[in-house]
Coordinates of N, CA and C in Angstrom, one line a residue:
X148 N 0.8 -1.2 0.0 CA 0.0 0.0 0.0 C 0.9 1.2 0.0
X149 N 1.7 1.2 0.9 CA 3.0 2.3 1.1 C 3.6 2.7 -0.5
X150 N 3.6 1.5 -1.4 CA 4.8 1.7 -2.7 C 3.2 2.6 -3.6
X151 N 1.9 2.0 -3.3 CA 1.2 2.5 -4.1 C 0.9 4.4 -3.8
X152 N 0.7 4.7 -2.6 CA 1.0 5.8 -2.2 C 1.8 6.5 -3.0
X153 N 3.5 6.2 -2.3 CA 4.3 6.8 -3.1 C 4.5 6.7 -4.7
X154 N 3.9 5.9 -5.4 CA 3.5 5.9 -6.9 C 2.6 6.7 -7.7
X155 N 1.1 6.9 -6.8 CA 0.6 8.0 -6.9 C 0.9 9.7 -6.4
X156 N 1.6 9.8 -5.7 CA 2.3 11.1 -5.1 C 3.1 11.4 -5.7
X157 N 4.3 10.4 -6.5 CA 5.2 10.6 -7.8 C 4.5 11.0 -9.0
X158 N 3.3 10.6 -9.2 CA 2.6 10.7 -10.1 C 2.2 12.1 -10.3
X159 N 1.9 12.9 -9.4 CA 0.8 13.8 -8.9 C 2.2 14.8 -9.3
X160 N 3.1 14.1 -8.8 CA 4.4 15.4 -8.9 C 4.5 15.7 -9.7
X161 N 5.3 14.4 -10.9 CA 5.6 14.8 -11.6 C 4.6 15.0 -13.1
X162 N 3.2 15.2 -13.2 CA 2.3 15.4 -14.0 C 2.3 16.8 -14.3
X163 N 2.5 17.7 -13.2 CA 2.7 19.4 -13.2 C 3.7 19.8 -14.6
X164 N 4.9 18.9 -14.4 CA 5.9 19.5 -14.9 C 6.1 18.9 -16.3
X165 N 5.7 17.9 -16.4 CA 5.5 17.3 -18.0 C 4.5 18.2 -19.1
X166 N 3.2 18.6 -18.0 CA 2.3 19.6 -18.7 C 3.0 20.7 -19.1
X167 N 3.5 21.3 -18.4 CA 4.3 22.4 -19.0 C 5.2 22.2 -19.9
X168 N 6.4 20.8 -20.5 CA 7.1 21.0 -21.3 C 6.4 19.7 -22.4
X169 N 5.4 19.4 -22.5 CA 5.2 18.7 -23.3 C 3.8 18.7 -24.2
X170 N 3.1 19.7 -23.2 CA 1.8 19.6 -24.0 C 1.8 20.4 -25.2
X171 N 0.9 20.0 -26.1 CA 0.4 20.6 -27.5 C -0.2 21.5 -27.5
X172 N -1.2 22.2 -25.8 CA -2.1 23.0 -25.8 C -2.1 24.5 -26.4
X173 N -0.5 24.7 -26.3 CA -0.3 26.4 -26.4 C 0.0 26.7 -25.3
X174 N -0.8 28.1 -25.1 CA -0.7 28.5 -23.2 C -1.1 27.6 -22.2
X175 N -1.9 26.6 -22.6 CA -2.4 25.9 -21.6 C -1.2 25.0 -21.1
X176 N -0.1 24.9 -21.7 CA 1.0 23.7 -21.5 C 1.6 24.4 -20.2
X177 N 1.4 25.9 -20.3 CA 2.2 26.2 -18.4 C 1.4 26.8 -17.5
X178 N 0.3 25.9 -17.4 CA -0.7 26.3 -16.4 C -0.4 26.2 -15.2
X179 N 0.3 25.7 -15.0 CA 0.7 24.7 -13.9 C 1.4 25.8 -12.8
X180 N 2.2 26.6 -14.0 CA 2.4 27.8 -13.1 C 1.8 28.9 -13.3
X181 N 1.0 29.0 -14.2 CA 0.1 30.3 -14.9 C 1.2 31.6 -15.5
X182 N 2.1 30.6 -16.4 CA 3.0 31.1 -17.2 C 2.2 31.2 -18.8
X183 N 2.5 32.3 -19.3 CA 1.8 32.8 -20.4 C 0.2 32.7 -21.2
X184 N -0.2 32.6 -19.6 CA -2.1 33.1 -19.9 C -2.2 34.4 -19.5
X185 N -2.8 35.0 -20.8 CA -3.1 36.2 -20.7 C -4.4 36.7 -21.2
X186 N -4.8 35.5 -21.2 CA -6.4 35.6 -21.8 C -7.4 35.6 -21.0
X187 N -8.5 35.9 -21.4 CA -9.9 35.9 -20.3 C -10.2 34.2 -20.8
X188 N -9.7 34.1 -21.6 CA -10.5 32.8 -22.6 C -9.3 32.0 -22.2
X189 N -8.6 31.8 -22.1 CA -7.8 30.6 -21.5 C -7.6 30.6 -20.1
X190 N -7.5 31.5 -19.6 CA -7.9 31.7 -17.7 C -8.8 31.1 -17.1
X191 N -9.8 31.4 -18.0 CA -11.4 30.8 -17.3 C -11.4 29.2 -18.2
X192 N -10.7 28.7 -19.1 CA -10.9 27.0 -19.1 C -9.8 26.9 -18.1
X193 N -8.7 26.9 -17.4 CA -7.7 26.8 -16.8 C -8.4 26.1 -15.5
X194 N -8.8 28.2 -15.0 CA -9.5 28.1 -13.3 C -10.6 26.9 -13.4
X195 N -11.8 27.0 -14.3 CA -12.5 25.7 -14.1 C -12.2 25.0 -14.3
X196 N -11.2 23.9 -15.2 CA -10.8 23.1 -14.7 C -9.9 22.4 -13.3
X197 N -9.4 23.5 -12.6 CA -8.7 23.6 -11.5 C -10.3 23.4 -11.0
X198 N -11.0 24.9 -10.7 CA -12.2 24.2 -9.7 C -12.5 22.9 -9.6
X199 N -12.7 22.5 -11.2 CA -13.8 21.0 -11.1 C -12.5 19.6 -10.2
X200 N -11.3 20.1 -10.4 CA -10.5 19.0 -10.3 C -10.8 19.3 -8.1
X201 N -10.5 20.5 -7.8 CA -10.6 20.4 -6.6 C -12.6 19.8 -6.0
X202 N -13.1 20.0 -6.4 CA -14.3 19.5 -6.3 C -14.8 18.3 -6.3
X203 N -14.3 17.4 -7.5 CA -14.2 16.1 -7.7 C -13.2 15.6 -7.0
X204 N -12.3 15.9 -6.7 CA -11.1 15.3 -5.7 C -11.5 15.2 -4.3
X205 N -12.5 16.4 -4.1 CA -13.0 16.7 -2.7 C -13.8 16.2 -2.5
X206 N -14.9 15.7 -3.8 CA -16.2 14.2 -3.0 C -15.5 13.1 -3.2
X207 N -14.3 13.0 -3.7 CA -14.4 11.7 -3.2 C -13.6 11.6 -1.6
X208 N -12.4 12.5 -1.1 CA -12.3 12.9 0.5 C -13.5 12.5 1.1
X209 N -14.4 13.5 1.0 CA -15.6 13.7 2.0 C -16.5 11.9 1.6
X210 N -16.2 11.1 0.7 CA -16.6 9.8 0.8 C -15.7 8.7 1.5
X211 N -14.3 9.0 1.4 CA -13.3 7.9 1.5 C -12.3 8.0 2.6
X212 N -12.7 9.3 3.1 CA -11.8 9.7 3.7 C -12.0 9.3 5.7
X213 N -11.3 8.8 6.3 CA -11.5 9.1 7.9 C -11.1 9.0 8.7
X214 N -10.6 10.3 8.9 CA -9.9 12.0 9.2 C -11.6 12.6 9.6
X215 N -12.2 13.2 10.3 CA -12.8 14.0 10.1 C -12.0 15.3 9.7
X216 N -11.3 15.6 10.3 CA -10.6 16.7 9.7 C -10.0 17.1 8.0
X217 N -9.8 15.8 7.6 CA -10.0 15.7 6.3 C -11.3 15.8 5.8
X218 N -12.1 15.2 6.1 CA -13.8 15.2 5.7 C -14.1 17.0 5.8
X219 N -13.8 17.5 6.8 CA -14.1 19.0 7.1 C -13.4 19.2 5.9
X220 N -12.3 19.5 5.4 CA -11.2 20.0 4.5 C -12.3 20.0 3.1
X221 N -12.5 19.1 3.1 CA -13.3 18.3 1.4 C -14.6 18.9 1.4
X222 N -15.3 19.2 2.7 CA -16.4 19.8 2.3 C -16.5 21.6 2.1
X223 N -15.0 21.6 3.1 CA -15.0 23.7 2.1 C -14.6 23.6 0.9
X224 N -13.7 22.8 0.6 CA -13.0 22.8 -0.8 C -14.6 22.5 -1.7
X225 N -15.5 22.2 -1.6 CA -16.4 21.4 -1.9 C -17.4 23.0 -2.6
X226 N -17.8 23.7 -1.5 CA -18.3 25.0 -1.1 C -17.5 25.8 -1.8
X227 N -16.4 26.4 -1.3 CA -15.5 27.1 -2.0 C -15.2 27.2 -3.6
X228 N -15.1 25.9 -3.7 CA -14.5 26.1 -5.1 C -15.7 26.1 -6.1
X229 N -17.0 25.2 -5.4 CA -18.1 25.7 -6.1 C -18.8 27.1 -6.2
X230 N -18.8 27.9 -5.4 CA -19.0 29.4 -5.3 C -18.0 29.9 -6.2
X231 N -16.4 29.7 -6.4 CA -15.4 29.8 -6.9 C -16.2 29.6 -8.7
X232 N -16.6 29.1 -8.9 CA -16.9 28.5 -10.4 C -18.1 29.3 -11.0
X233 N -19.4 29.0 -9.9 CA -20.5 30.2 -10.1 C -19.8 31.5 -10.4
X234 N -18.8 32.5 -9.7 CA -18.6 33.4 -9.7 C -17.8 33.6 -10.9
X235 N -17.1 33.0 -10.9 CA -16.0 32.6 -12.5 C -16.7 32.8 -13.6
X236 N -18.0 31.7 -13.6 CA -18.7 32.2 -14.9 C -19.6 33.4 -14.9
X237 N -20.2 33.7 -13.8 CA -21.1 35.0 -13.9 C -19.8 36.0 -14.9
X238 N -18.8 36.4 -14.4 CA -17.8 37.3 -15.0 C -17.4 37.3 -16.3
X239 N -17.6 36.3 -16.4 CA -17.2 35.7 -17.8 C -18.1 35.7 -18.8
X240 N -19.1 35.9 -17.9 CA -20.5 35.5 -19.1 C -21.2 34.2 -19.9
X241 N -20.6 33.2 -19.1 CA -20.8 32.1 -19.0 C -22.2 31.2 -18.2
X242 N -22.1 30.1 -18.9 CA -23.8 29.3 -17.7 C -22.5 28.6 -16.3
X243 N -23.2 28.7 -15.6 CA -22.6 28.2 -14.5 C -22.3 26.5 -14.7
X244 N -21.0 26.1 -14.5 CA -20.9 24.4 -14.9 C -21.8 23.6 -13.2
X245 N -23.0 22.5 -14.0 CA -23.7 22.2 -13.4 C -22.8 20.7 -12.9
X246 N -22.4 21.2 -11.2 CA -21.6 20.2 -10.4 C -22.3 18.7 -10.6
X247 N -23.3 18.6 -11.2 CA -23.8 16.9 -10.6 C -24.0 16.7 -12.1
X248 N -23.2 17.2 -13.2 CA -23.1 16.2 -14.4 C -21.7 16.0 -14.7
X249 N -21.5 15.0 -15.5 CA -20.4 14.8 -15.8 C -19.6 16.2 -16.4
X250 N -18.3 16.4 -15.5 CA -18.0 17.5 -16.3 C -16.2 16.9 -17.0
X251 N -16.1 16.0 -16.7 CA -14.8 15.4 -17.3 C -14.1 16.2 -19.2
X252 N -15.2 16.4 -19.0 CA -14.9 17.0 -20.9 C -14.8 18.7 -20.3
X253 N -14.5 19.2 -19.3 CA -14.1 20.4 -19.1 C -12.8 20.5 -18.3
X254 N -12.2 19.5 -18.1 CA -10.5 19.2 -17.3 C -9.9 19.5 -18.5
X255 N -8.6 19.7 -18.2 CA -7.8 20.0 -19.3 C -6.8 18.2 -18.9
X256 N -6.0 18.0 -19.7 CA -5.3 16.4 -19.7 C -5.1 16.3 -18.3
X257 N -4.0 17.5 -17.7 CA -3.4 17.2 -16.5 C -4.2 17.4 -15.2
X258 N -5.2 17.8 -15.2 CA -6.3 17.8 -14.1 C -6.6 16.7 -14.1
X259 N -7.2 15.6 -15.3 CA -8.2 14.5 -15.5 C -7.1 13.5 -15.0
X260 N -5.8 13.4 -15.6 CA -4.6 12.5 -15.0 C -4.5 12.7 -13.3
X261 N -4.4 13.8 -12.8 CA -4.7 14.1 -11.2 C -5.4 13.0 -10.8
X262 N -6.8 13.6 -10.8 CA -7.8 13.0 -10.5 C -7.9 11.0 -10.6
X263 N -8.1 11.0 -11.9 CA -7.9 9.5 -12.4 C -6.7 8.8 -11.1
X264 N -5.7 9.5 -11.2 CA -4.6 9.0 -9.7 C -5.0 9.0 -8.6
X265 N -5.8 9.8 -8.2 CA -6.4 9.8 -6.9 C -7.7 8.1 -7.1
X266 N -8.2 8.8 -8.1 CA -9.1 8.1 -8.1 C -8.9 6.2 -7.8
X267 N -7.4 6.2 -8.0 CA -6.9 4.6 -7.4 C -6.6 4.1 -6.3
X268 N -6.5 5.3 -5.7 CA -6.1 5.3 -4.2 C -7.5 4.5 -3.5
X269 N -6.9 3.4 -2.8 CA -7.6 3.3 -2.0 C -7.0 3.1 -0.5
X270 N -7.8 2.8 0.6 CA -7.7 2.2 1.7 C -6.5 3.2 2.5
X271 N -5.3 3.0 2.9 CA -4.7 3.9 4.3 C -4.2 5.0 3.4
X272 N -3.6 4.9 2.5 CA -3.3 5.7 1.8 C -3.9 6.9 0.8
X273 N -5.1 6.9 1.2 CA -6.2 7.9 0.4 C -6.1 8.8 0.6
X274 N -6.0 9.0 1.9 CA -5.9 10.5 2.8 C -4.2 11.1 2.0
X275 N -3.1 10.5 2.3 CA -2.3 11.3 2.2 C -2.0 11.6 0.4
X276 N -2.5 10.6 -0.4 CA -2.6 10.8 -1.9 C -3.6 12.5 -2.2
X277 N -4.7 12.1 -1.1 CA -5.8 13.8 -1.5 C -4.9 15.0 -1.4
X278 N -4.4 14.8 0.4 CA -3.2 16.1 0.7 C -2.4 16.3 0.1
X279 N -1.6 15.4 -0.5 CA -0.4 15.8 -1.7 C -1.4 16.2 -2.9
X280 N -2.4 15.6 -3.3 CA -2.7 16.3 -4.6 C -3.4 17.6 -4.3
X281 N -4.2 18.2 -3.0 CA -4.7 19.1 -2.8 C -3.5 20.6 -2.2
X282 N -2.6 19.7 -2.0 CA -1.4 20.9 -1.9 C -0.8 21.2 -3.4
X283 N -0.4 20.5 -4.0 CA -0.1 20.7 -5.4 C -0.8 21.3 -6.5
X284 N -2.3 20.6 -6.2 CA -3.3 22.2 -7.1 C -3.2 23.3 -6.4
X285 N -3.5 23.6 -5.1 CA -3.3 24.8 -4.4 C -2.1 25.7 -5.1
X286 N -1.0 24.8 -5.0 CA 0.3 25.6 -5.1 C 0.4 26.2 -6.9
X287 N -0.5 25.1 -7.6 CA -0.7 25.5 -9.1 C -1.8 26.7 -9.7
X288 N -3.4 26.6 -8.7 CA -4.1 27.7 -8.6 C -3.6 29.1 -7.8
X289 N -3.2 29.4 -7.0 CA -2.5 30.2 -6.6 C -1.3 30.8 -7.7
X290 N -1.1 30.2 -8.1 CA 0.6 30.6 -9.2 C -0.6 31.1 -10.8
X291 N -1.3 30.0 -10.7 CA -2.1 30.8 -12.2 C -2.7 32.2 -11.9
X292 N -3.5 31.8 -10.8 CA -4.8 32.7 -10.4 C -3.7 34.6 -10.1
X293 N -2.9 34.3 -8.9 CA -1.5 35.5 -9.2 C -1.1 36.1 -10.5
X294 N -0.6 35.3 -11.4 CA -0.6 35.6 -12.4 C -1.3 36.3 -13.4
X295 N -2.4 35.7 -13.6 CA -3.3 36.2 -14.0 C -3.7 37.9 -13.6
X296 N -3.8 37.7 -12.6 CA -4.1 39.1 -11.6 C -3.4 40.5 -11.8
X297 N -2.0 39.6 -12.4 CA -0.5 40.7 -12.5 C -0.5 41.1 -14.5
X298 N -0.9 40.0 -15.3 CA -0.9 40.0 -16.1 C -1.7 39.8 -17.5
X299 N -3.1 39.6 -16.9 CA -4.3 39.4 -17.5 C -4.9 41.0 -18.1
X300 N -5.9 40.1 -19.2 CA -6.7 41.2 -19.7 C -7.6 42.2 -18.2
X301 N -7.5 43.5 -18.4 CA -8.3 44.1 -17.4 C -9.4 43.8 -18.1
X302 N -10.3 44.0 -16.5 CA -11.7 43.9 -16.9 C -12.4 42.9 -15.5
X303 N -13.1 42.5 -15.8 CA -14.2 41.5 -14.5 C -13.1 40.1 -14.4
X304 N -12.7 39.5 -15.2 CA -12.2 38.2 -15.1 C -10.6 38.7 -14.2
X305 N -9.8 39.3 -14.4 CA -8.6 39.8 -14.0 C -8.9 40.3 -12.2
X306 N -10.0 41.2 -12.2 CA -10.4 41.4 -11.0 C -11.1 40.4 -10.1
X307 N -11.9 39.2 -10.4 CA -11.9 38.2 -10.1 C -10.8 37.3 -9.4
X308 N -9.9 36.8 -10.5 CA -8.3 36.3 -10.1 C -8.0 36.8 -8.9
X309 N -7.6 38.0 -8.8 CA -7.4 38.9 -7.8 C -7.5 38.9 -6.9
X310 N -9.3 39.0 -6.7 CA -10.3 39.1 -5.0 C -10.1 37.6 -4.7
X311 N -9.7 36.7 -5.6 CA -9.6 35.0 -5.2 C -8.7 34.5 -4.6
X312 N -7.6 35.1 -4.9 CA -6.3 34.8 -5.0 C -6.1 34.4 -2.6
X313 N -6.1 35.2 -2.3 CA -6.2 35.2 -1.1 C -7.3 34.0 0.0
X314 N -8.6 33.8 -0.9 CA -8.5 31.8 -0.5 C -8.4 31.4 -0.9
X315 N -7.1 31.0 -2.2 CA -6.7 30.3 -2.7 C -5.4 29.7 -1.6
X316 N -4.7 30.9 -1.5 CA -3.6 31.4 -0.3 C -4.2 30.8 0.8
X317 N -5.1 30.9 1.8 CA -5.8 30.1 2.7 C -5.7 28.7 2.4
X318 N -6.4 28.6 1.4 CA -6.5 26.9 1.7 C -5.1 26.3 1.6
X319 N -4.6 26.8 0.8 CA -3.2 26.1 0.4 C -2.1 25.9 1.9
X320 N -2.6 27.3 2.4 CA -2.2 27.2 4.2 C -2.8 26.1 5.2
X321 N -4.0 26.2 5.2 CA -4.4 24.5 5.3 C -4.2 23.2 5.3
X322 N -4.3 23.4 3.3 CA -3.5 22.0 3.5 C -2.1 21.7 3.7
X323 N -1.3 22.4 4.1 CA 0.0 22.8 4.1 C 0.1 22.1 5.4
X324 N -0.7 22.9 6.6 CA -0.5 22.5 7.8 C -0.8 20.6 7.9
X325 N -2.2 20.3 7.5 CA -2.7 19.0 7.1 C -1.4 18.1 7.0
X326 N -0.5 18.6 5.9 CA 0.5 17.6 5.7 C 1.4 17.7 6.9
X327 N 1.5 18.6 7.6 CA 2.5 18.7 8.8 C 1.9 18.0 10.0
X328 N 0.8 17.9 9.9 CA 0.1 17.1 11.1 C 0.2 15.7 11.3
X329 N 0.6 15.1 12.5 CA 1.5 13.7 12.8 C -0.1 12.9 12.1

């Protein structure tokens, strides 16, 4: 169980960094650090896919998980990042992505790969596969969402980024701690 853990956590690592020098996407290949998005129109597929990945990552915590303290974790990430998404698209001028359909065809590769790896985890090691993957998007939403903020089109979507960026920063403090906890 321990080798599968650390297989998935290697996984999770090193998926960030392949995205950026390998994908086909364009800008989307360095999302990872929210290097050369400068679009309202590639920002907003990015951040929702980041939402949906923390979301889906987070029902399955709040199902698999037991930690209450993890379960608490899964259900703000849960809240958060769905308010996070409503608000995303109001700005954008978008329909709001409806959480209880399949939204798999709105991940971009390296989200869906995330996920899918979590999604193997089972039994003692679930918990610590969510916190390494939920620190690692943090550290990836935070670096886009910044970015963006510093170097995006003005307008509603940039100011957005912005007013976000700081629970982005929270949670990532969170799960930060989470992983420091014996």
């Amino acid at each position: 169980m321990k080798l599968m853990t650390m297989a998935v956590s290697l996984a999770l690592a090193v998926t960030p960094v392949l995205a950026q020098t390998t994908s086909a996407d364009g800008p989307a290949a360095d999302s990872a650090a929210g290097v050369g998005v400068t679009t309202d129109a590639v920002f907003v597929k990015l951040a929702t896919s980041s939402n949906i990945l923390e979301i889906r990552s987070s029902e399955l915590a709040r199902d698999r998980a037991g930690s209450d303290a993890v379960k608490a974790f899964a259900e703000r990430m849960i809240a958060d990042h769905a308010a996070a998404s409503a608000k995303l698209a109001e700005v954008a001028g978008q329909p709001a992505p409806d959480m209880s359909a399949d939204l798999s065809g709105q991940m971009d590769a390296k989200h869906a790969e995330q996920l899918a790896a979590l999604e193997a985890v089972t039994g003692e090691g679930f918990e610590q596969a969510y916190i390494d993957l939920q620190r690692q998007a943090h550290d990836a939403a935070v670096a886009l969402f910044q970015s963006y903020a510093t170097n995006g089109e003005d307008g509603a979507v940039k100011d957005f980024a912005e007013a976000t960026v700081p629970t982005l920063q929270e949670h990532l403090t969170l799960v930060q701690d989470m992983s420091e906890a014996p």
